[in-house]
mmCIF file of C-alpha atoms in Angstrom:
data_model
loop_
_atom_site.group_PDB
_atom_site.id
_atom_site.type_symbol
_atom_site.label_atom_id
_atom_site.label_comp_id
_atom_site.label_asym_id
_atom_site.label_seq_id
_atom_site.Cartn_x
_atom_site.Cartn_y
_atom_site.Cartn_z
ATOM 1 C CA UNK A 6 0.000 0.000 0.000
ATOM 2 C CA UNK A 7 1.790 2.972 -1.041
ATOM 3 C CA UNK A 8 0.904 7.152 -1.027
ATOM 4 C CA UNK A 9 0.867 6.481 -5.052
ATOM 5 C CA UNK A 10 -2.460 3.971 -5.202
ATOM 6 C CA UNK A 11 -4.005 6.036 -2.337
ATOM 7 C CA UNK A 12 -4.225 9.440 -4.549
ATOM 8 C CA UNK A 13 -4.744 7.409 -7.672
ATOM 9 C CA UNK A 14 -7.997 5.409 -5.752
ATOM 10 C CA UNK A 15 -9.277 8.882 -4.209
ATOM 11 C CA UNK A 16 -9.109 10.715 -7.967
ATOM 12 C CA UNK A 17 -10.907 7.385 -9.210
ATOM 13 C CA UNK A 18 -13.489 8.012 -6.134
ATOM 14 C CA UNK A 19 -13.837 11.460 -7.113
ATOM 15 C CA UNK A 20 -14.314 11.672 -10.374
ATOM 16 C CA UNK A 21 -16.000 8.141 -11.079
ATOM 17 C CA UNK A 22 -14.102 7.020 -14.067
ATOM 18 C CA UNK A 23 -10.877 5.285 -14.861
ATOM 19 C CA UNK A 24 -10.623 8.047 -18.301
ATOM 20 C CA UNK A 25 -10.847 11.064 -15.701
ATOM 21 C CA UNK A 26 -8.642 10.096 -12.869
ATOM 22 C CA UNK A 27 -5.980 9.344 -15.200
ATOM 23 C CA UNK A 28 -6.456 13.006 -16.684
ATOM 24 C CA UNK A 29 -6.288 14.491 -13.451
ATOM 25 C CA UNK A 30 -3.379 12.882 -12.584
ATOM 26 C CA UNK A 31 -1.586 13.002 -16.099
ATOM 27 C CA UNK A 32 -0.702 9.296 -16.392
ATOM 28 C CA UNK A 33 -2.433 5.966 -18.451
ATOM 29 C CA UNK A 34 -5.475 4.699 -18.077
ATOM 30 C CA UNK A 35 -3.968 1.259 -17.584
ATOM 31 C CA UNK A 36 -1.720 2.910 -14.450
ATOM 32 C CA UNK A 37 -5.008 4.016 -13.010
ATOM 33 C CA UNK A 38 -6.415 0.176 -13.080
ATOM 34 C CA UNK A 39 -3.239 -1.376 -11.964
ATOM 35 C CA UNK A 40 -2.981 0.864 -9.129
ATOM 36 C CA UNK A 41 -6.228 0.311 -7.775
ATOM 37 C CA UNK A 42 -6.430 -3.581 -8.403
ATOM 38 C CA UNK A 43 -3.181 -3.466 -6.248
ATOM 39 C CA UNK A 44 -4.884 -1.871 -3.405
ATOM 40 C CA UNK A 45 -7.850 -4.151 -3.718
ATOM 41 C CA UNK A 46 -4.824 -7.227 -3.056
ATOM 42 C CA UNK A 47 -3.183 -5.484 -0.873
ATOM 43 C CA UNK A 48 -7.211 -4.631 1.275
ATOM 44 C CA UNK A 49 -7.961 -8.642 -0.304
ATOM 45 C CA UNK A 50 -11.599 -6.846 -0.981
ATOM 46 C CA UNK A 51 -13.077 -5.721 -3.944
ATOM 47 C CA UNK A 52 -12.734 -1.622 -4.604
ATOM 48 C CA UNK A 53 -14.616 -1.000 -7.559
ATOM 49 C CA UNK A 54 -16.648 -3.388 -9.879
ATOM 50 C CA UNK A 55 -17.728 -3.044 -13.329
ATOM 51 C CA UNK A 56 -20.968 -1.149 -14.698
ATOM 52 C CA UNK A 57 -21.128 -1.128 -18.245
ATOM 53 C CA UNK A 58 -18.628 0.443 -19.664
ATOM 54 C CA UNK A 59 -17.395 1.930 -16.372
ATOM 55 C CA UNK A 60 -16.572 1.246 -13.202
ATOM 56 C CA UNK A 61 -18.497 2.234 -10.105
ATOM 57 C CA UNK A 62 -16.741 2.114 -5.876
ATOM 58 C CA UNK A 63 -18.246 -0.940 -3.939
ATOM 59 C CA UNK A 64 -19.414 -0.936 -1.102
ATOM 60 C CA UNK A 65 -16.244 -1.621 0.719
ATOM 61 C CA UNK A 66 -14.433 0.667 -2.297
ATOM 62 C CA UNK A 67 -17.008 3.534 -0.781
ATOM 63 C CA UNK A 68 -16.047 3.323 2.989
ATOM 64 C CA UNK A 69 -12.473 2.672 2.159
ATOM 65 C CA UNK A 70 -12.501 5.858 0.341
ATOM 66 C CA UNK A 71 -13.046 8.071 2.880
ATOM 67 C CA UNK A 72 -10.527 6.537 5.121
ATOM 68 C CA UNK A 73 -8.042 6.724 2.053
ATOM 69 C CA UNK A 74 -8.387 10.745 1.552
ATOM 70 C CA UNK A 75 -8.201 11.732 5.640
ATOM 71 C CA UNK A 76 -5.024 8.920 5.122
ATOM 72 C CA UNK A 77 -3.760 11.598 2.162
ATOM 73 C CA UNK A 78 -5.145 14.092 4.498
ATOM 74 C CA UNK A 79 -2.863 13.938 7.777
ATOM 75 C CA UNK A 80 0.380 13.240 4.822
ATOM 76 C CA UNK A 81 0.073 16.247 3.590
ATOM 77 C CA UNK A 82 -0.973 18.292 6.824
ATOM 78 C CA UNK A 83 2.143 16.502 8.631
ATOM 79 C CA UNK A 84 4.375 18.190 5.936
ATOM 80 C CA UNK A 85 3.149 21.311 5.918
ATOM 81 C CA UNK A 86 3.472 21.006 9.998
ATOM 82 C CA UNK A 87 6.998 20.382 9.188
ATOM 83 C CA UNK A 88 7.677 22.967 7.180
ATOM 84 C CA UNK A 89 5.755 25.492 9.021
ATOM 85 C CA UNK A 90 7.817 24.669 12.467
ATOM 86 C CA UNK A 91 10.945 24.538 10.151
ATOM 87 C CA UNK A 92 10.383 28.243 8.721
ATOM 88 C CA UNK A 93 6.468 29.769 9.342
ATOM 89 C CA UNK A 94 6.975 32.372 6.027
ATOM 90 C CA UNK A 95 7.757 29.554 3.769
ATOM 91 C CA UNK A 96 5.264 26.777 4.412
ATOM 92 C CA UNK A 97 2.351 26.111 2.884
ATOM 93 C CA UNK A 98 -1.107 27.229 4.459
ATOM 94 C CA UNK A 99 -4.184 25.271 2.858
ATOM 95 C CA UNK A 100 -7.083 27.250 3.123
ATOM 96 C CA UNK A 101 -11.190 26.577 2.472
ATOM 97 C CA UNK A 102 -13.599 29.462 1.880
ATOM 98 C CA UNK A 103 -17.575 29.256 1.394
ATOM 99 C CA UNK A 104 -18.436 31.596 -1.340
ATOM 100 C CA UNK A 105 -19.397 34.890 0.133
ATOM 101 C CA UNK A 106 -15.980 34.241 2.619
ATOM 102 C CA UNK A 107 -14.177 34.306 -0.412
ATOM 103 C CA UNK A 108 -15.605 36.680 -2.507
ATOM 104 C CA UNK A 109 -16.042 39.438 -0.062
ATOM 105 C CA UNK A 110 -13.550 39.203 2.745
ATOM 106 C CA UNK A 111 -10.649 37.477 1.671
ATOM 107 C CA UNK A 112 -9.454 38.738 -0.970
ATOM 108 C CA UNK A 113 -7.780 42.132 0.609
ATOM 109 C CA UNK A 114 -6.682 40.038 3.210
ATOM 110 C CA UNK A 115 -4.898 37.381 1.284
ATOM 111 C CA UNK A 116 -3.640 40.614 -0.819
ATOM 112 C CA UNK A 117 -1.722 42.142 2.232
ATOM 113 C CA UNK A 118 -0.797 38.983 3.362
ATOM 114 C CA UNK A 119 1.158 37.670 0.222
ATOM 115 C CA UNK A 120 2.772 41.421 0.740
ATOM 116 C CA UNK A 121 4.343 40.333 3.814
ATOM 117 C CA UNK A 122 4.756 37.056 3.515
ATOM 118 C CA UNK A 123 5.179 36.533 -0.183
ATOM 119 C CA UNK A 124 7.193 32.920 0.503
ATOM 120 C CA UNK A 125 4.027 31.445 1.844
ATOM 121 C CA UNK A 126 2.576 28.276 -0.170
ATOM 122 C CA UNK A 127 -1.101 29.835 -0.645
ATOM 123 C CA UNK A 128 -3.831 27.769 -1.771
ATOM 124 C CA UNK A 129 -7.583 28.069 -1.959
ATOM 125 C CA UNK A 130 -10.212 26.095 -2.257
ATOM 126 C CA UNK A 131 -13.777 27.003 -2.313
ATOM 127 C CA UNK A 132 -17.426 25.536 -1.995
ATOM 128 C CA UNK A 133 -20.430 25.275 -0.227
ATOM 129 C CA UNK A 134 -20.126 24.969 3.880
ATOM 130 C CA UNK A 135 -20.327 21.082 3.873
ATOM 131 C CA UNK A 136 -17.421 21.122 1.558
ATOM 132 C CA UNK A 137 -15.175 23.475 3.365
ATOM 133 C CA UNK A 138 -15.845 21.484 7.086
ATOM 134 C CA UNK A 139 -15.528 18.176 5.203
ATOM 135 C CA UNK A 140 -12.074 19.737 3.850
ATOM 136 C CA UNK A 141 -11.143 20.267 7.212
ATOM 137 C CA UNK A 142 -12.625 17.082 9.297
ATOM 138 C CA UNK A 143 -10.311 15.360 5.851
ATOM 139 C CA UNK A 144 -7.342 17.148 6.868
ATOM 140 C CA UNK A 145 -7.553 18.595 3.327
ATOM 141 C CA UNK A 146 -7.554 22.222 4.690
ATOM 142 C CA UNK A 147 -5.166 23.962 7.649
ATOM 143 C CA UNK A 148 -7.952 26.386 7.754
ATOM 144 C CA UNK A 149 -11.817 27.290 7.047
ATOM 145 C CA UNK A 150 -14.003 30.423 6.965
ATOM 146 C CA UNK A 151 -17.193 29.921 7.258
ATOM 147 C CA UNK A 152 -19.905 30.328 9.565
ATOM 148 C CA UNK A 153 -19.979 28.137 12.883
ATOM 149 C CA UNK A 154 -18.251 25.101 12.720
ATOM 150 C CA UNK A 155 -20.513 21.529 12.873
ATOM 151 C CA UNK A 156 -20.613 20.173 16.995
ATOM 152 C CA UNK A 157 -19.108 17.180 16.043
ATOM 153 C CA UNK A 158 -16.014 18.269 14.121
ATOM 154 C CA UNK A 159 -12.780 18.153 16.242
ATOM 155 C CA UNK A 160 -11.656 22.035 15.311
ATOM 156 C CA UNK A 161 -10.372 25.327 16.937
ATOM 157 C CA UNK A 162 -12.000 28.479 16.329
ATOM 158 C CA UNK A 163 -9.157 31.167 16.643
ATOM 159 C CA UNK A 164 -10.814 34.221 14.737
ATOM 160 C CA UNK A 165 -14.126 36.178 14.571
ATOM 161 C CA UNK A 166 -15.670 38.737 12.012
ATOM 162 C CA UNK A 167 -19.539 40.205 12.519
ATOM 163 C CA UNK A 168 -21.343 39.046 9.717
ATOM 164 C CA UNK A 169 -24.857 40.584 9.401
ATOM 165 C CA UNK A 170 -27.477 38.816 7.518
ATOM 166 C CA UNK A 171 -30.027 40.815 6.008
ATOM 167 C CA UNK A 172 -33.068 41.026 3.774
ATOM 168 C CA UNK A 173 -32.503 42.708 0.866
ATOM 169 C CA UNK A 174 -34.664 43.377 -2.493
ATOM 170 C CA UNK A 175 -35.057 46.111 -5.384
ATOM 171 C CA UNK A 176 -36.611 48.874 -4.123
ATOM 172 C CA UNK A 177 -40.023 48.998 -5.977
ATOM 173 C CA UNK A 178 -40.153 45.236 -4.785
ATOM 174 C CA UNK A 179 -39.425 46.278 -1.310
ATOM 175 C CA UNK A 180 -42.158 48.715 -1.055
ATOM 176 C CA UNK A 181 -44.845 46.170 -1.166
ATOM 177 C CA UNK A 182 -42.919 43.784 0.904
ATOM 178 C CA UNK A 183 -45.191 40.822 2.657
ATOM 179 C CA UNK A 184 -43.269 37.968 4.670
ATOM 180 C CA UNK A 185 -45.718 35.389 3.482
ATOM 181 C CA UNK A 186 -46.300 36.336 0.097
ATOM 182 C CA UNK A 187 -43.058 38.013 -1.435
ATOM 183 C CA UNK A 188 -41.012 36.041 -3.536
ATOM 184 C CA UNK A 189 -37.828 34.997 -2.530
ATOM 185 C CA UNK A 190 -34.021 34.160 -4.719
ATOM 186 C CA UNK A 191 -32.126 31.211 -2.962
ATOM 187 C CA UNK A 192 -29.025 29.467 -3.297
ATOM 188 C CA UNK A 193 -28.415 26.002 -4.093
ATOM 189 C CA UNK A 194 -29.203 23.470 -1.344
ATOM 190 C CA UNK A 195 -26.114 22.931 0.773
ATOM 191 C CA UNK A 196 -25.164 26.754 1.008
ATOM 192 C CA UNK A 197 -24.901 27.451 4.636
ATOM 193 C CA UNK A 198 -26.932 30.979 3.552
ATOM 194 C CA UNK A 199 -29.564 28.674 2.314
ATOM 195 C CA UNK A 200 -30.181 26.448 5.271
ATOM 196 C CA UNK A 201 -30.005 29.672 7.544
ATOM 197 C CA UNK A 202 -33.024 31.473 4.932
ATOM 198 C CA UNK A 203 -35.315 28.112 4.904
ATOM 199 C CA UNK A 204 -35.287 27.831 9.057
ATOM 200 C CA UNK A 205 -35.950 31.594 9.007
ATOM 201 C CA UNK A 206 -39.041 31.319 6.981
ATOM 202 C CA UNK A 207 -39.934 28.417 8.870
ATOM 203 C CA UNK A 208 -39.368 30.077 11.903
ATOM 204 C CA UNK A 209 -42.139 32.538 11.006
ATOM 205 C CA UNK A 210 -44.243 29.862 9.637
ATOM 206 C CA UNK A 211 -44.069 31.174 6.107
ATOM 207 C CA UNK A 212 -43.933 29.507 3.004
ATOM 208 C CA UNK A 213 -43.347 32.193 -0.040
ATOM 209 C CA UNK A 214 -42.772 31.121 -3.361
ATOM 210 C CA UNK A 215 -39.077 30.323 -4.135
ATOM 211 C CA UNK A 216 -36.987 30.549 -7.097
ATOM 212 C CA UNK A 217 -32.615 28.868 -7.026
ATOM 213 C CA UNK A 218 -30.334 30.483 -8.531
ATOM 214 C CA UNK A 219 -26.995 28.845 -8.375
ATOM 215 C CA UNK A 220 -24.485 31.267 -6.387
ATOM 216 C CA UNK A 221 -24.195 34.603 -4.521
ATOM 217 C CA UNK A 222 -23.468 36.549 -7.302
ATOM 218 C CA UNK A 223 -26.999 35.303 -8.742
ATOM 219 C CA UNK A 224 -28.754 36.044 -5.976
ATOM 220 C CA UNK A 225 -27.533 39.526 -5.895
ATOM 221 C CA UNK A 226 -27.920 39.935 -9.828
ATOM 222 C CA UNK A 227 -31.453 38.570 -8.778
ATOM 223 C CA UNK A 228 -32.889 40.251 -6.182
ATOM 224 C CA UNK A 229 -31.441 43.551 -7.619
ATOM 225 C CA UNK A 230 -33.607 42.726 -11.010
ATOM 226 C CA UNK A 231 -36.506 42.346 -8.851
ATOM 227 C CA UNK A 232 -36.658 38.377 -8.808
ATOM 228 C CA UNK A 233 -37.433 38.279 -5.371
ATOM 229 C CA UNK A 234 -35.968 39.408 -1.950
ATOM 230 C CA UNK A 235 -32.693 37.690 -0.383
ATOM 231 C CA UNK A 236 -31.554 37.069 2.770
ATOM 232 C CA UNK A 237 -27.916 37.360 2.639
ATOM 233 C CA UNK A 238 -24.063 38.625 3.933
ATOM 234 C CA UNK A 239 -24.153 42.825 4.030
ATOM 235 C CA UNK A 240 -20.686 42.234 3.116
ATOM 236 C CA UNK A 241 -21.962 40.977 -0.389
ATOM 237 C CA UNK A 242 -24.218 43.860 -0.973
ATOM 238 C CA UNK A 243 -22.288 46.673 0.098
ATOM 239 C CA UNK A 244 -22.089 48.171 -3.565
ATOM 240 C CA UNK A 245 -25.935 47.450 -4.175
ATOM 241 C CA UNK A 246 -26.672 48.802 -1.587
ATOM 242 C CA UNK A 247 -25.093 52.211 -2.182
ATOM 243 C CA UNK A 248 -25.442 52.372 -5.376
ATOM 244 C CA UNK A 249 -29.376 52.459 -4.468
ATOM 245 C CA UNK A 250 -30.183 49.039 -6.807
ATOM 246 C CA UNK A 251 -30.519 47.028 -3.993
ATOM 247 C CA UNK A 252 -32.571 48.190 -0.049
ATOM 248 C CA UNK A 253 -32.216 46.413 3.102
ATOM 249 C CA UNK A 254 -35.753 45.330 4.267
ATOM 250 C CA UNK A 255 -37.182 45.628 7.633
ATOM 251 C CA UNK A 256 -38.219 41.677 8.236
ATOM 252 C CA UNK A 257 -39.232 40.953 11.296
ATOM 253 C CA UNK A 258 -35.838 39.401 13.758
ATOM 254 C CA UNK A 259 -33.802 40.379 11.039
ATOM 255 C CA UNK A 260 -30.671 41.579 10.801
ATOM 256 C CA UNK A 261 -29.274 38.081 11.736
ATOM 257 C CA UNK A 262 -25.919 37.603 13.447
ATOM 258 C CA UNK A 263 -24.067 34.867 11.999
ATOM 259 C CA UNK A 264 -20.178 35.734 12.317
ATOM 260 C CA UNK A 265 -17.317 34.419 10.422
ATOM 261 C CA UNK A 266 -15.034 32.291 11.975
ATOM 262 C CA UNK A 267 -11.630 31.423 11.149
ATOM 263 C CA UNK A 268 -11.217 27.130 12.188
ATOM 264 C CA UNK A 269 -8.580 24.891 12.423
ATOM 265 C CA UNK A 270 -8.240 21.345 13.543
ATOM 266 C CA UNK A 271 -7.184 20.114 16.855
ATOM 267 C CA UNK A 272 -3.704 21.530 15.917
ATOM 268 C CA UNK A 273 -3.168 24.482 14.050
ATOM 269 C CA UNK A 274 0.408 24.905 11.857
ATOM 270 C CA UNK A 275 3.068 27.283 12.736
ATOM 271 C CA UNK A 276 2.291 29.162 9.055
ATOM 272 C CA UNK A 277 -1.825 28.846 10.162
ATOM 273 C CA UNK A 278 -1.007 30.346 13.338
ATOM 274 C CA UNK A 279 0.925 33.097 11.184
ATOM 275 C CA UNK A 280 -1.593 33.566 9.156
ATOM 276 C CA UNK A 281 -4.297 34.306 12.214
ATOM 277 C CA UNK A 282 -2.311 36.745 13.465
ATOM 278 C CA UNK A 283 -2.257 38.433 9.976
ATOM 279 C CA UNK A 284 -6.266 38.508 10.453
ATOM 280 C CA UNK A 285 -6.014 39.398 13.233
ATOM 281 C CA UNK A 286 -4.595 43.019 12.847
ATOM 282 C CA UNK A 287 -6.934 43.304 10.294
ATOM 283 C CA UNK A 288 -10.170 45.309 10.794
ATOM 284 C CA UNK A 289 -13.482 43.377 12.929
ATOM 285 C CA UNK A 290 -11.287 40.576 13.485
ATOM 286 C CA UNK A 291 -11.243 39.661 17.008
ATOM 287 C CA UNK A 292 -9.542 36.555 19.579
ATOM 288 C CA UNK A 293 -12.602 34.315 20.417
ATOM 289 C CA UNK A 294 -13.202 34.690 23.787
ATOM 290 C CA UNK A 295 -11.466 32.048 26.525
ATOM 291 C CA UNK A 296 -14.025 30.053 28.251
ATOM 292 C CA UNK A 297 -14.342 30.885 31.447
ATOM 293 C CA UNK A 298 -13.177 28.434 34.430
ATOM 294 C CA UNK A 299 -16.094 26.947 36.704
#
């Protein structure tokens, strides 16, 4: 069993086909089948199994799987560990985003960062908030913003940002504004903005009509063109909002708090810690506070 068939099973797992998990990982299809039958010898179970013309994870293939990329997971987090304690400005820091994280308040802060500590291995990935945690309970990320991390995940929260969510819509929409009635523009289902808007109109006891639309930046186009009202980040309608194409709506409980937070695992990197304290001297980013001793 070797670090080699691991990431060559994972890509298969990922991108269900022997044809694409060869092109992700630039070699022959044939390497991709030999490396995986060799796991299956070395695991003496079946990984995959034939459908059609293509293959499809069994069973034991789908369980193994996720033990396989945490496996890849804690390889590469234990090397950038090792570089980090070896030189913090020239490791590599792995971060995950949810969309609005990364569209509106990372970028200027991953600008002056890479000013200051330009020797830093950056890399982002982003997605929906399942993704990012899942990146992070994986050890696939050395750190996640989001919104508050899942109970069960085994992380360290060592950052907050406010994060207002309002209700916003285009102002000849807004003037006839009825909680029950209005329309409203969604995201996808699994967008942590998503989950937050359906338990709000259920809270109420609502049930308006609905129309997806498939990110924050369609939302916004959206509700500005008069689709419907949103309830999302103020810090991803700043601009609409001043430039008058977009109003913030009094609904009742609303705004909602739902801060960023800046998570690690268990035990955070010396270029993650580095890259806190960056955030840190960076404006509405505060220390969460210490629990207090009974």
């Amino acid at each position: 069993m070797t670090e080699g068939r691991l990431r060559t099973f994972v890509a298969l797992a990922d991108t269900g086909s022997v044809r694409a998990a060869a092109a992700r990982l630039y070699v022959t299809e044939s390497a991709v089948s030999a490396a995986v039958a060799a796991l299956a010898r070395d695991l003496d179970v079946p990984l995959v199994q034939r459908v059609g013309r293509g293959v499809r994870l069994t069973p034991a293939g789908t369980v193994y799987a996720a033990y396989a990329r945490r496996v890849l997971g804690l390889l590469e987090q234990g090397r950038a560990a090792a570089r980090g304690a070896a030189d913090p400005a020239r490791g590599p820091l792995r971060l995950a985003a949810v969309t609005t994280a990364a569209d509106q308040v990372l970028p200027a802060l991953l600008a002056s960062f890479r000013a200051r500590w330009p020797e830093v291995d950056l890399a982002l990935e982003v997605g929906p908030r399942r993704h990012v945690w899942r990146s992070l309970a994986a050890h696939e990320a050395d750190l996640v913003l989001a919104g508050r991390p899942p109970g069960d995940l085994a992380a360290t929260v060592l950052a907050l940002r406010p994060n207002e969510l309002v209700v916003v819509g285009a102002p000849d929409l807004a003037a006839g504004f009825a909680l029950p009635s209005t329309p409203w523009v969604m995201r996808e289902p699994g967008s942590g903005t998503r989950a937050t808007a359906e338990a709000y109109l259920a809270e109420h006891d609502v049930a308006p009509p609905r129309l997806v639309l498939g990110s924050n930046g369609a939302v916004v186009a959206g509700a500005a063109a008069g689709l419907g009202v949103a309830l999302i980040s103020r810090d991803a309608v700043g601009g609409e909002l001043r430039a008058g194409r977009l109003v913030v709506i009094d609904s009742p409980g609303t705004p909602l708090d739902r801060p960023w937070h800046a998570v690690a695992g268990p035990a955070p990197t010396a270029t993650t810690r580095l890259f806190v304290q960056h955030l840190l001297q960076a404006p509405h980013w505060t220390a969460p506070p210490r629990p207090s001793r009974q």
